Short mmCIF file of C-alpha atoms and ligand atoms in Angstrom, two decimals:
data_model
loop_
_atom_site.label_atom_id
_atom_site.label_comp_id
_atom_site.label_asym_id
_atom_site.label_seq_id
_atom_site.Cartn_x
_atom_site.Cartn_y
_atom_site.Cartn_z
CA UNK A 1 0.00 0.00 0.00
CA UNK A 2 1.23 3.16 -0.85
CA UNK A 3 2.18 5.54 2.01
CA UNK A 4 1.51 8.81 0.43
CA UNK A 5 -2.21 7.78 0.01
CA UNK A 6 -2.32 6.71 3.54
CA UNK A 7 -1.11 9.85 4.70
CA UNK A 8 -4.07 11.79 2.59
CA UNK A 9 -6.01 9.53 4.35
CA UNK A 10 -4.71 10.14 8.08
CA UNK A 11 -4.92 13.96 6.97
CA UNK A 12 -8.57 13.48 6.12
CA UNK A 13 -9.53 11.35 8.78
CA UNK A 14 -7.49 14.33 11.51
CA UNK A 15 -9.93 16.99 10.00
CA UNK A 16 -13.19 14.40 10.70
CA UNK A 17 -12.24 13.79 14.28
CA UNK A 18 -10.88 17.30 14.88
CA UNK A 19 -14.43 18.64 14.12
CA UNK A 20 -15.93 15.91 15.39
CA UNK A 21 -14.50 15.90 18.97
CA UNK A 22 -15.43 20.27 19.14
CA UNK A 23 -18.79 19.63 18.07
CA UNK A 24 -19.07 16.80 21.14
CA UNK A 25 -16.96 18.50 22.81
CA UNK A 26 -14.24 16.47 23.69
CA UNK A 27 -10.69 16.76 23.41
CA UNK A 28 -9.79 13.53 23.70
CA UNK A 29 -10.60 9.95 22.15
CA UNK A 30 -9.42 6.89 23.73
CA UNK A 31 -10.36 3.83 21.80
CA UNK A 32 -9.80 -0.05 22.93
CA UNK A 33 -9.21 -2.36 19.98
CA UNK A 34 -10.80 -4.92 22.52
CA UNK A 35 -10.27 -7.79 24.76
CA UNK A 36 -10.24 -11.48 24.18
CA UNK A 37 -13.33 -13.53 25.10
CA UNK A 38 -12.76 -16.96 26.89
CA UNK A 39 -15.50 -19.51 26.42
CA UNK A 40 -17.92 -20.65 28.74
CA UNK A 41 -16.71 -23.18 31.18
CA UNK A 42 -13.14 -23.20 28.98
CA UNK A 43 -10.25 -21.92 28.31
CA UNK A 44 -9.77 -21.13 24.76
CA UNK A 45 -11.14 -17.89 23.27
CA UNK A 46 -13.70 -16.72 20.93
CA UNK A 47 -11.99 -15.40 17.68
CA UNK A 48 -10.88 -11.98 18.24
CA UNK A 49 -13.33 -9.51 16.04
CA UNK A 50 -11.55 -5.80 16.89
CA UNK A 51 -13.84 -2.73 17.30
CA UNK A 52 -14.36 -0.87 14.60
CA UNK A 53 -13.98 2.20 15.24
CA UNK A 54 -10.26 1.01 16.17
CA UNK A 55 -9.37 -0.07 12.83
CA UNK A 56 -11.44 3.12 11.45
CA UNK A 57 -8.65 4.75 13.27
CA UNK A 58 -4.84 2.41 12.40
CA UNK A 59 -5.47 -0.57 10.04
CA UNK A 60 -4.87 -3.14 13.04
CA UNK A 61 -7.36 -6.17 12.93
CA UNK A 62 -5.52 -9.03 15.28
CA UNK A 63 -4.38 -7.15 18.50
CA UNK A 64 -6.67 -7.21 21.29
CA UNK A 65 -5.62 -4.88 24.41
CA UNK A 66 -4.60 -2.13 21.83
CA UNK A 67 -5.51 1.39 22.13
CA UNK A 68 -5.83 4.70 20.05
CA UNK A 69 -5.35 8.09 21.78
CA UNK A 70 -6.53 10.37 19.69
CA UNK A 71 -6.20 13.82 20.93
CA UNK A 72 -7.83 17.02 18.85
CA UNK A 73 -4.78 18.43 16.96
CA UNK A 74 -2.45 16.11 17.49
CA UNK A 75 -0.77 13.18 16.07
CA UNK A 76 -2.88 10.26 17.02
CA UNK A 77 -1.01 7.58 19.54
CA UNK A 78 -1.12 4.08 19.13
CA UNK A 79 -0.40 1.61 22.01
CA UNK A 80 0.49 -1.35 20.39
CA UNK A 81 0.23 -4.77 22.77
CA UNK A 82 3.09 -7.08 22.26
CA UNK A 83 2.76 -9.97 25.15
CA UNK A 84 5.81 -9.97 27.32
CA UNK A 85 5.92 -13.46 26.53
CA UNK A 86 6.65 -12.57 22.75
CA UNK A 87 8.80 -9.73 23.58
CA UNK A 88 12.56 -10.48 22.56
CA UNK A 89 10.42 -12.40 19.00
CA UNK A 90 8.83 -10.09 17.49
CA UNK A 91 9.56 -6.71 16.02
CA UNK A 92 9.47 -3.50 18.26
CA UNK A 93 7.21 -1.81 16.37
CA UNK A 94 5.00 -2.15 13.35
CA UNK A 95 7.13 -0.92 10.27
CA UNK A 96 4.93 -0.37 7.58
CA UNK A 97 3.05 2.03 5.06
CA UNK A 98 1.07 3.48 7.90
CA UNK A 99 3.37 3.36 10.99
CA UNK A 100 4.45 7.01 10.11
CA UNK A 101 1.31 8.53 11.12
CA UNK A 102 1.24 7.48 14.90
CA UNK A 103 3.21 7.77 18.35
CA UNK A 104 3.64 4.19 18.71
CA UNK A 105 4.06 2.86 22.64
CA UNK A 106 4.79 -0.76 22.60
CA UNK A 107 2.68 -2.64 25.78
CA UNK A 108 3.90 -5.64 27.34
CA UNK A 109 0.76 -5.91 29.46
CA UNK A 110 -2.77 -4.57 29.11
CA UNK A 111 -2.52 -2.71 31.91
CA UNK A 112 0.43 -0.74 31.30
CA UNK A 113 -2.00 1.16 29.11
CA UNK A 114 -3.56 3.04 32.20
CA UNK A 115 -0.29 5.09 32.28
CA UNK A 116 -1.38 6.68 28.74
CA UNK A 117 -5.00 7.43 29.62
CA UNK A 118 -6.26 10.34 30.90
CA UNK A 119 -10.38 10.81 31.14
CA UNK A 120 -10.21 14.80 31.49
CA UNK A 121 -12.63 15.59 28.90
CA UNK A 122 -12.30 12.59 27.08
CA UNK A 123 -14.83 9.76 25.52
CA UNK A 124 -14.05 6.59 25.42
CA UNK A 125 -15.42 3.83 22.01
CA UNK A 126 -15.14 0.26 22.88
CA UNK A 127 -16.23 -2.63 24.92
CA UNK A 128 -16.02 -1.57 28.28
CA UNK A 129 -15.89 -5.18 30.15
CA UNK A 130 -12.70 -5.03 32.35
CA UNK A 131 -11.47 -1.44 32.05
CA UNK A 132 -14.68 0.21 33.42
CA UNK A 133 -12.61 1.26 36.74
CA UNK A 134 -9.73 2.78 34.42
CA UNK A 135 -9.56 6.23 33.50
CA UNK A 136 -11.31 6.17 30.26
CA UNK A 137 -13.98 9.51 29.72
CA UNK A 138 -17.60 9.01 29.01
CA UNK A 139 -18.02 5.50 27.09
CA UNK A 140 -19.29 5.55 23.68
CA UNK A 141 -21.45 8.97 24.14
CA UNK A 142 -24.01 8.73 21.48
CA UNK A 143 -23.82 11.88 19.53
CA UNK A 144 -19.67 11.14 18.70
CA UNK A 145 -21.04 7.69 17.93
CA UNK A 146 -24.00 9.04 15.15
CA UNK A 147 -21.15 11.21 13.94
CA UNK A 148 -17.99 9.04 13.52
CA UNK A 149 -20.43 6.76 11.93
CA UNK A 150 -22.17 9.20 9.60
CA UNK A 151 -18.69 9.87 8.64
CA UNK A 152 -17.51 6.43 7.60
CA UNK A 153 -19.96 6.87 4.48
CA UNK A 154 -17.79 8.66 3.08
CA UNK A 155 -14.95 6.51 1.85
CA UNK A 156 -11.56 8.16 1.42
CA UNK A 157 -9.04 6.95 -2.09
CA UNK A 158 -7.20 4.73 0.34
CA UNK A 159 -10.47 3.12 0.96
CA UNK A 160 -11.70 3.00 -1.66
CA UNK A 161 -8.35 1.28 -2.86
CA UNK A 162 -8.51 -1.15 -0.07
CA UNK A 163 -12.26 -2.00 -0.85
CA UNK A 164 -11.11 -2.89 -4.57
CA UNK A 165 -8.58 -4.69 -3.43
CA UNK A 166 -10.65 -6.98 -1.33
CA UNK A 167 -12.88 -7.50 -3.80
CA UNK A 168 -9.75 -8.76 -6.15
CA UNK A 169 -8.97 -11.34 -3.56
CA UNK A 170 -12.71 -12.33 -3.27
CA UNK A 171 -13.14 -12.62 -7.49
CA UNK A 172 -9.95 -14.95 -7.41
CA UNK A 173 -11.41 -16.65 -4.41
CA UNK A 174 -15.00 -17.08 -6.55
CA UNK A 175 -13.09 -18.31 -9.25
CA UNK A 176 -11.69 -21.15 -7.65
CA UNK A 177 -15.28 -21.78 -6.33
CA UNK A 178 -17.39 -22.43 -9.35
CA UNK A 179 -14.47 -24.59 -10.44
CA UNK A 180 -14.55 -26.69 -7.57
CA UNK A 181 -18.39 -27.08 -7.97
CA UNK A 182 -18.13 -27.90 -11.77
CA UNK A 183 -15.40 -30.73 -10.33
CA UNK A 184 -18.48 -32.24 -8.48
CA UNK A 185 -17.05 -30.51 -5.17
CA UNK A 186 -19.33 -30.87 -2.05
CA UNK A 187 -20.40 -27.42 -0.13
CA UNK A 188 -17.36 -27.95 2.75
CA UNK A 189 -14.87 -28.67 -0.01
CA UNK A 190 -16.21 -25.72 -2.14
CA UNK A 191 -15.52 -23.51 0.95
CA UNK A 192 -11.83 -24.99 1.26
CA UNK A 193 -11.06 -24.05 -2.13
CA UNK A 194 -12.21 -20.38 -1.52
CA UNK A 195 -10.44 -20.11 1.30
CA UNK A 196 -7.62 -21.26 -0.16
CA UNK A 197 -7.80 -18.58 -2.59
CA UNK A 198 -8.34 -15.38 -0.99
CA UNK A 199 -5.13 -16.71 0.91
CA UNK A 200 -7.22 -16.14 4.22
CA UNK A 201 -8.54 -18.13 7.12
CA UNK A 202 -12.68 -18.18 7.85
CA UNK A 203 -12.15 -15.88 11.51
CA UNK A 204 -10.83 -13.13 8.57
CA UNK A 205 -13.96 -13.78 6.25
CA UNK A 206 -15.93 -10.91 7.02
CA UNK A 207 -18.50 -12.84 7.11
CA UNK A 208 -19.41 -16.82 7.25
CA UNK A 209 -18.86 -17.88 3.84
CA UNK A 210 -22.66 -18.88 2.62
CA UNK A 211 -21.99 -21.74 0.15
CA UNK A 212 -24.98 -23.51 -1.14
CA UNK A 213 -25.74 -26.46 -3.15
CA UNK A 214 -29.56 -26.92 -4.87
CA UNK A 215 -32.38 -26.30 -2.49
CA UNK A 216 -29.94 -24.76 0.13
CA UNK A 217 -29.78 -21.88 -2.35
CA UNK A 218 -33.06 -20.64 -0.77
CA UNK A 219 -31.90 -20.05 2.65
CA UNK A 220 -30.59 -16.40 2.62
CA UNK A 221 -28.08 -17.34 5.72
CA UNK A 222 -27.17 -20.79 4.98
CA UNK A 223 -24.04 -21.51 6.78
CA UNK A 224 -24.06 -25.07 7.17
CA UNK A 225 -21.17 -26.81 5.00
CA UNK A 226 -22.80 -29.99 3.57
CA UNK A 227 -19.83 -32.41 3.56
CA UNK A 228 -21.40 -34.64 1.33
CA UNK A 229 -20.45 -34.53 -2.86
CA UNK A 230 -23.71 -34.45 -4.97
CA UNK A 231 -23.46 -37.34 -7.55
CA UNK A 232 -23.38 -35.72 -11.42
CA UNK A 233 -27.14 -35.84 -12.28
CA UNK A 234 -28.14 -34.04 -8.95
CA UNK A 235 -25.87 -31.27 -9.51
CA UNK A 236 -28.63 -28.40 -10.16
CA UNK A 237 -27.12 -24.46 -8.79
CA UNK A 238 -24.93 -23.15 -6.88
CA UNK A 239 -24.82 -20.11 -5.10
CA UNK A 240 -21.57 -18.17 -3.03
CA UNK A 241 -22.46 -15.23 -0.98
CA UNK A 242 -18.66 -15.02 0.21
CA UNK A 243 -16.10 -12.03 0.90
CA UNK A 244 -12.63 -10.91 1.54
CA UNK A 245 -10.92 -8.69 3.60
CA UNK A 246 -7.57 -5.98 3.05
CA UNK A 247 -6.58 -3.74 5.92
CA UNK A 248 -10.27 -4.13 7.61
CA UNK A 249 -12.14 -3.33 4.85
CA UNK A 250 -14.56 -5.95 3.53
CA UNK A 251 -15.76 -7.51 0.15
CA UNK A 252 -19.28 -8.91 -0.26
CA UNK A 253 -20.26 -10.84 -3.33
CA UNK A 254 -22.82 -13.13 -4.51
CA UNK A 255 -22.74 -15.31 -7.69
CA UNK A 256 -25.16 -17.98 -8.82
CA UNK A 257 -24.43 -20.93 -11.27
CA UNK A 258 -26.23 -23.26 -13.11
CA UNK A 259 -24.55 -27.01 -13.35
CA UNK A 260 -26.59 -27.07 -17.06
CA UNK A 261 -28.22 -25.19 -19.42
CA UNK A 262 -31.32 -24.73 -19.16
CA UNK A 263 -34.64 -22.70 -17.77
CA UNK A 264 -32.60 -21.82 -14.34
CA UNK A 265 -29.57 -20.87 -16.38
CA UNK A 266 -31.72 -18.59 -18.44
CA UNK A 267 -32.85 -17.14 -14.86
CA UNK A 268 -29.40 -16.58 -13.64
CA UNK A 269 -28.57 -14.65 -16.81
CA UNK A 270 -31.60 -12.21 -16.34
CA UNK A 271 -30.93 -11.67 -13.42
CA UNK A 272 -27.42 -10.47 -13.95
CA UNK A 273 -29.06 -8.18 -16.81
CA UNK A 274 -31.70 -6.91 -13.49
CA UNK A 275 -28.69 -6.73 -11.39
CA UNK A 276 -26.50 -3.95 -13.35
CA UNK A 277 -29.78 -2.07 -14.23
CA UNK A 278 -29.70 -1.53 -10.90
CA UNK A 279 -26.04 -0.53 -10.61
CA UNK A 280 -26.70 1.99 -13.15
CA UNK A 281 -29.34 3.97 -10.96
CA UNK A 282 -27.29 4.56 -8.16
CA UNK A 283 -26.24 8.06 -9.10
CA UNK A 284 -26.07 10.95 -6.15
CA UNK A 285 -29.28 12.36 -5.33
CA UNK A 286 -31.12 8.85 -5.79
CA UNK A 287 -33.17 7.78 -2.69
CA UNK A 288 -31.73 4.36 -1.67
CA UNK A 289 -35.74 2.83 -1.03
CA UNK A 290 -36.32 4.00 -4.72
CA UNK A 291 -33.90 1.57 -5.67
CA UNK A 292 -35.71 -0.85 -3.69
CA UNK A 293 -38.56 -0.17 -5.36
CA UNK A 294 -37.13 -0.95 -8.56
CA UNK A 295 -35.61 -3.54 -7.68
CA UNK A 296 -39.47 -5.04 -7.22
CA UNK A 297 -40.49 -4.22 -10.20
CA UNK A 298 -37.59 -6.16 -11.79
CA UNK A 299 -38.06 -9.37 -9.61
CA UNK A 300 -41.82 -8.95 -10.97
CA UNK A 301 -40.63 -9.04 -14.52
CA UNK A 302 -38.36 -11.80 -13.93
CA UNK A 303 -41.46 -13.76 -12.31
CA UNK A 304 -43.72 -13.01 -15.07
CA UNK A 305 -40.94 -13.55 -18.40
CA UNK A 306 -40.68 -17.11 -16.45
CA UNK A 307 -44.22 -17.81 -15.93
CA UNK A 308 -44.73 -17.61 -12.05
CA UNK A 309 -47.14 -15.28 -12.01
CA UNK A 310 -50.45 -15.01 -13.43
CA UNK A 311 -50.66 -11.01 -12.81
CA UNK A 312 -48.30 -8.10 -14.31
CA UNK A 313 -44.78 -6.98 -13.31
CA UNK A 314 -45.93 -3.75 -11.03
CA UNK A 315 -49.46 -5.77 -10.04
CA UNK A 316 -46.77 -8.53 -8.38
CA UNK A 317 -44.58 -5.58 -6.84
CA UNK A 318 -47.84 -3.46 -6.10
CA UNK A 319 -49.44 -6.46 -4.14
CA UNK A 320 -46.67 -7.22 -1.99
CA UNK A 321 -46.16 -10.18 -4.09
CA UNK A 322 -42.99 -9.95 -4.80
CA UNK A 323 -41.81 -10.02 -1.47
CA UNK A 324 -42.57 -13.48 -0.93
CA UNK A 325 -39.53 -14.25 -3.87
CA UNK A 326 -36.87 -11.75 -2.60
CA UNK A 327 -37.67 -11.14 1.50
CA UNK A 328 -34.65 -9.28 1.79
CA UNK A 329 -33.38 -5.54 0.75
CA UNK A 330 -32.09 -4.98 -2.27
CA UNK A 331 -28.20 -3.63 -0.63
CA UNK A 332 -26.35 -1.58 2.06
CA UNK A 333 -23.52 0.02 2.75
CA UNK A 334 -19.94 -1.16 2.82
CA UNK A 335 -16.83 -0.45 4.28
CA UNK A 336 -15.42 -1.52 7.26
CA UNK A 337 -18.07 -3.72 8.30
CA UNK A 338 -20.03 -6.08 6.10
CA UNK A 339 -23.58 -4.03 7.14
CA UNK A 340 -21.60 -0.80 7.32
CA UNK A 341 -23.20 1.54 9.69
CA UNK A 342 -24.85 4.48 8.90
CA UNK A 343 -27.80 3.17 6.60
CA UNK A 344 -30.70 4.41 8.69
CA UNK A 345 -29.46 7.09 9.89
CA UNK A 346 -30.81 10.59 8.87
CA UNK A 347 -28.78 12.90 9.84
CA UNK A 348 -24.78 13.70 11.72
CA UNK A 349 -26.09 14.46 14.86
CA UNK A 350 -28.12 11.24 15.15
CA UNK A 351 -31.93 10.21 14.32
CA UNK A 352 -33.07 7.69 12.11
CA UNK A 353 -35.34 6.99 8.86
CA UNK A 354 -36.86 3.39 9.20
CA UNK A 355 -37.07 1.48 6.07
CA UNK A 356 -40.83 1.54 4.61
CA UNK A 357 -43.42 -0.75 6.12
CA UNK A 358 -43.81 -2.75 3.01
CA UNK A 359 -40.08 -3.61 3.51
CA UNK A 360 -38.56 -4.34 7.21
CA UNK A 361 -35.38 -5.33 6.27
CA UNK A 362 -34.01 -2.60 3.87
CA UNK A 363 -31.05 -1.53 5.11
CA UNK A 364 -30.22 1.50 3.85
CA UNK A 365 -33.40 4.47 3.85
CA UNK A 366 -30.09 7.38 2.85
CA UNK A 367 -30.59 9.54 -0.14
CA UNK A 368 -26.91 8.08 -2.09
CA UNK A 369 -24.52 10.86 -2.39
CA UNK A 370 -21.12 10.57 -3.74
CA UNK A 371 -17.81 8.30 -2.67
CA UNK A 372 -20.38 6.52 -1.08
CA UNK A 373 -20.17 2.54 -1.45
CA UNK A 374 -22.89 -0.14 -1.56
CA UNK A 375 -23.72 -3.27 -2.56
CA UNK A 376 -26.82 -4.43 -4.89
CA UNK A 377 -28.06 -7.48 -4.66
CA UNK A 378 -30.82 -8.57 -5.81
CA UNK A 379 -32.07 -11.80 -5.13
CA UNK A 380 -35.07 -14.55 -6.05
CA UNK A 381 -35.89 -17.53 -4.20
CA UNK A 382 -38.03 -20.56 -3.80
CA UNK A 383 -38.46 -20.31 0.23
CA UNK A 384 -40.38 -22.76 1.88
CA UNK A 385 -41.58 -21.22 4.86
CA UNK A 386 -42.90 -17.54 2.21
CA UNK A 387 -44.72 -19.36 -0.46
CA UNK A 388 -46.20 -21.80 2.60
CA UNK A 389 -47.73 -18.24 4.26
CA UNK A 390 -48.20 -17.39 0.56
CA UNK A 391 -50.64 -20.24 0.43
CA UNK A 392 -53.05 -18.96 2.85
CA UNK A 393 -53.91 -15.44 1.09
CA UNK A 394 -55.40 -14.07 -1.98
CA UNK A 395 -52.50 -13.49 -4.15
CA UNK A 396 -52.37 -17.62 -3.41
CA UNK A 397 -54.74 -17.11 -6.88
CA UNK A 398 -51.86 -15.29 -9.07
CA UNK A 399 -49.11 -17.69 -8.70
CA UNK A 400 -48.27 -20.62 -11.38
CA UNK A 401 -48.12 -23.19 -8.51
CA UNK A 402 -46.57 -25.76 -11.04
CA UNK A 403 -43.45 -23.49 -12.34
CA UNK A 404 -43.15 -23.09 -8.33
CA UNK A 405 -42.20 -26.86 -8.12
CA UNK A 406 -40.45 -26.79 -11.53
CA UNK A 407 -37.96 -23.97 -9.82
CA UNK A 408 -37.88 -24.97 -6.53
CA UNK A 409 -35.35 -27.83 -6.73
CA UNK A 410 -32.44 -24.78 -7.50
CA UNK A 411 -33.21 -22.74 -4.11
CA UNK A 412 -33.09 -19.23 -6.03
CA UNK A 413 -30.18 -16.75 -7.42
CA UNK A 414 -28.76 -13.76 -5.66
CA UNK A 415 -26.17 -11.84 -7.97
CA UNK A 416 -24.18 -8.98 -5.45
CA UNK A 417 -21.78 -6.48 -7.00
CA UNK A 418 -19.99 -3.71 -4.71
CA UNK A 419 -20.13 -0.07 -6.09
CA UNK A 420 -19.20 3.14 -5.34
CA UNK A 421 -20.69 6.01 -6.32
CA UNK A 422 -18.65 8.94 -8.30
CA UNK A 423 -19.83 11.87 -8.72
CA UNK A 424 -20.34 11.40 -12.27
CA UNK A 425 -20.24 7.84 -13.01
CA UNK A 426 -20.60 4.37 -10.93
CA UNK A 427 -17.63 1.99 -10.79
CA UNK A 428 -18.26 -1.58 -10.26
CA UNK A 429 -15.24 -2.79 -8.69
CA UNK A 430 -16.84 -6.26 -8.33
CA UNK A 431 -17.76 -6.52 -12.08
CA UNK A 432 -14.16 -4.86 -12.83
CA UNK A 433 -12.54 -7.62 -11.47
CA UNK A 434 -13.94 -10.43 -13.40
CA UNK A 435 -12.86 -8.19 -16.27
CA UNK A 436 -16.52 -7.39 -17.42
N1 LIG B 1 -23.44 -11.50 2.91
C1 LIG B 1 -24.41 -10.77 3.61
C2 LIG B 1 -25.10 -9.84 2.72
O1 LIG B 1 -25.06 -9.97 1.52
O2 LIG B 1 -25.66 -8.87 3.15
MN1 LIG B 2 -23.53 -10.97 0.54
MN1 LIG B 3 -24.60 -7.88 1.10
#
């Protein structure tokens, strides 16, 4: 990573907090990367997941009892754990592209951080389990929360450069994938071949890899890992909702495959025509729920061009029909969390837009402005459980029950790209990657 752009970064992110902090008025952040959790009854640990507004602050994902002292004006300290146990082994401090921009204290113990902190005017972001006796300033006051996190929409070049560069390692990662399902792969083996990839372990997934096989292509979270290799002539669709991660920031993509040609092929390839429609419209300006709203449309056309529906594209989407074949919300934001925060909220200060009552789980109710970044995925599914409640009502009456059962066997396709949002153009930096 190049240094320069880090430092742009730093500079930009100095002006943020600098405001930030007067507004709140505070002079002082002190933020906790976060401690290890031990296991019930045990003694090995969770996996460590670090706060994130500590690696919004130093690019640091694997060091628990870590700190950042920021302090209005001032070059931002970093106290950097190294166990005492590890002490003459390891380097004495991080050399790298973005070491330049802190005052780096080296801690052999957690609690040798007390001697840095000072709660005079000072908040404090983080977990607060075992340092809520320490001298830490208000923990995570609301209104520095809203606006650190109003903030992060706006993604900075280095960023932006780190969220392309996660989703390079996820593409190669997807790559190696579909190949292993073409070899006949089962879902577990499928996820060891994507892992082996991206070059990274499942605790640094941002997410658990969803990898499913036929039916299990309808269950939006499907986590499970099916050990067990599909003979030839039951090989249907696949479908990868799997990510990467570079310095904390995340990648979040979705492909679906067909084994064969065929009507569910056909499907997959509409959808991908849906899917960058939908790219196109995100343009500054643009209320994210619009989108949405599209995006129901589309799945309406899609069920009526493949003769699931009796009734028209905008009747389906009108009717709340639609729903019952994509539950979920057409995208959020991204950055350095897979749900990035933000997506409700309506203004710096704080406050928040619900989605619409037709649609619970949209994430994101923003209007999209620019060097914003998002995903869009939209999605179309066979699910049980839906078209079971979908029995018992009216719209029961406008539904092909018969191309239901044809479909059904392949779960459903999701297609997820992740784009940001120029002022004057969108880039696709999912689609880039595959070279499309
Ligand atoms: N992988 C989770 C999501 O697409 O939102
Ligand atoms: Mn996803
Ligand atoms: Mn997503």
């Amino acid at each position: 990573m190049d240094k320069k752009l880090y430092a742009t970064h730093m500079a930009t992110l100095r002006q943020r907090y600098d405001s930030i902090l007067e507004e709140t008025g505070f002079d002082t952040l002190n933020v906790l990367s976060g401690r290890p959790k031990v296991q019930f009854l045990d003694d090995n640990y969770y996996p460590f997941r670090v706060n994130p507004q500590f690696k919004a602050l130093v690019p640091v994902t694997d060091n628990p009892h870590s700190w950042v002292i920021y302090r209005r004006g001032q070059k931002p300290k970093l106290l950097f754990y190294r166990p005492v146990d590890f002490w003459h082994y390891v380097p004495p401090a991080p050399q790298t592209f973005w070491s330049d921009e802190y005052e780096i204290e080296l801690l052999s113990k957690p609690d040798e951080a007390k001697q840095f902190l000072d709660a005079s005017n000072a908040a404090f972001i983080g977990e607060t389990d075992g340092v809520e006796d320490w001298s830490i300033g208000t923990a995570n006051p609301e209104e520095l929360l809203a606006r650190l996190h109003w903030a992060r929409a706006y993604k900075t070049p280095y960023e932006m450069t780190c969220l392309r560069e996660a989703n390079r390692i996820a593409v190669r990662a997807h790559r190696a994938a579909v190949a292993a399902f073409r070899d006949g792969a089962s879902e577990f083996e499928i996820n060891l071949a994507y892992l082996n990839a991206a070059g990274q372990g499942e605790n640094q997934m941002p997410y658990g890899n969803i990898v499913g096989l036929n039916e299990h292509a309808a269950i939006l979270h499907y986590t499970h890992l099916s050990t067990e290799r599909l003979p030839e002539a039951e090989r249907r669709s696949f479908l990868i909702d799997a990510g990467a991660d570079c310095n904390g920031f995340c990648a979040d993509i979705t492909r679906s495959y067909a084994y064969r040609d065929g009507e569910y092929a056909e499907l997959v390839a509409a959808m991908h025509e849906k899917e960058q429609e939908l790219v196109a419209g995100l343009k500054p300006g643009v209320p994210y729920p619009d989108l949405h709203r599209d995006c129901h449309q589309k799945i309406g056309e899609l069920l009526e061009q493949f003769g699931v529906i009796k009734c028209s594209a905008g009747a389906a989407a009108e009717s709340g029909l639609t729903a019952t074949f994509m539950p979920h919300g057409l995208g959020h934001f991204l950055g350095l969390q897979v749900h990035d925060v933000g997506g409700h909220q309506s203004a710096p200060e704080g406050g928040t837009t619900p989605p619409p009552e037709k649609y619970p789980f949209l994430r994101t109710t923003r209007i999209v402005e620019a060097n914003q970044v998002f995903t869009i995925e939209p999605g179309l599914y066979f699910i049980d459980s839906l078209l079971g409640d979908l029995k018992d009502t009216g719209l029961a009456a406008e539904v092909h029950w018969d191309k239901v059962e044809e479909l059904r066997p392949f779960g459903g396709v999701r297609i997820e790209d992740n784009v940001v949002v120029h002022e004057d153009r969108v880039e696709n930096m999912t689609r880039d990657c595959y070279g499309e």
